[in-house]
Amino acid sequence: MPDALSIIVVEADRERAFMIVDGLREAGDFEIHVIADPSGLARQIQLRDPDVVLIDIENPSRDVLEELALASGPQERPVAMFVDRSAEGLSSAAVEAGVSAYVVDGLQPARLKPVLDAAIARFRLFQRMRTELAETKRALEERKVIDRAKGMIMKARGIGEDEAYALLRKAAMDQNKRVAEVAQALVTAAGLLS
């Protein structure tokens, strides 16, 4: 993220928006844009591509909360949501929708910076976890394909598992490819031939 964080503030009430902007200016050097009308929020956020989205709403419903959270791109950036009141289960729905920080009992300027810092830290943690999960899933899928290719080689050549893997590895080195790529090509070719 650049030195001066770019923040979009979603706030319909003009006075509250000024209070938030003033609080942010006191807390640090931010590039701040205010969106007063949440209709077309996703498009407005996409155009500005902020580092953080801060949403302030008085009494959200589950539908409004999820719409705002999803429109603000919680997979792409931290989203902090301030609400005056929260019904049963809304904080869970906000977290499930990807909101990084969900603060009940309204927005107070003195709490802006710590909440933003926490939202950014939590977002980065979840981003790392998503990346690790995707890499683990990819590795498991590759392992399955390699095992399947080894089984095909073992059956076709009447050799053991270690020898089958050695053949796959040698073919990968000869072709300057990864073992998983060679295994996938073998499985795909066998599928076409059967």
Short mmCIF file of N, CA, C and O in Angstrom, two decimals, residues 6 18 40 86 100 104 119 138 175:
data_model
loop_
_atom_site.label_atom_id
_atom_site.label_comp_id
_atom_site.label_asym_id
_atom_site.label_seq_id
_atom_site.Cartn_x
_atom_site.Cartn_y
_atom_site.Cartn_z
N SER A 6 -5.42 5.55 0.63
CA SER A 6 -6.61 6.07 -0.05
C SER A 6 -7.82 5.42 0.64
O SER A 6 -7.92 4.20 0.70
N PHE A 18 -18.52 14.86 7.41
CA PHE A 18 -17.51 15.86 7.78
C PHE A 18 -16.78 15.45 9.05
O PHE A 18 -15.56 15.62 9.16
N GLY A 40 -24.96 2.18 -6.73
CA GLY A 40 -23.82 2.12 -7.64
C GLY A 40 -22.49 2.13 -6.90
O GLY A 40 -21.46 2.52 -7.44
N SER A 86 -26.99 -2.84 16.23
CA SER A 86 -26.82 -4.08 15.48
C SER A 86 -27.76 -5.15 16.02
O SER A 86 -27.75 -5.44 17.21
N SER A 100 -13.71 -6.47 7.52
CA SER A 100 -12.52 -6.65 8.36
C SER A 100 -12.73 -6.15 9.79
O SER A 100 -12.14 -6.69 10.72
N VAL A 104 -19.75 -1.64 16.64
CA VAL A 104 -21.09 -1.27 17.06
C VAL A 104 -20.98 -0.10 18.05
O VAL A 104 -19.99 0.04 18.74
N ALA A 119 -8.40 -3.22 11.09
CA ALA A 119 -9.04 -3.74 9.87
C ALA A 119 -7.99 -4.11 8.83
O ALA A 119 -8.08 -5.16 8.18
N ARG A 138 -4.08 -26.37 -4.49
CA ARG A 138 -3.39 -26.63 -5.75
C ARG A 138 -2.41 -27.78 -5.59
O ARG A 138 -2.34 -28.69 -6.41
N GLN A 175 11.70 -32.25 -20.61
CA GLN A 175 10.81 -31.28 -21.27
C GLN A 175 10.86 -29.89 -20.61
O GLN A 175 10.17 -28.98 -21.04
#
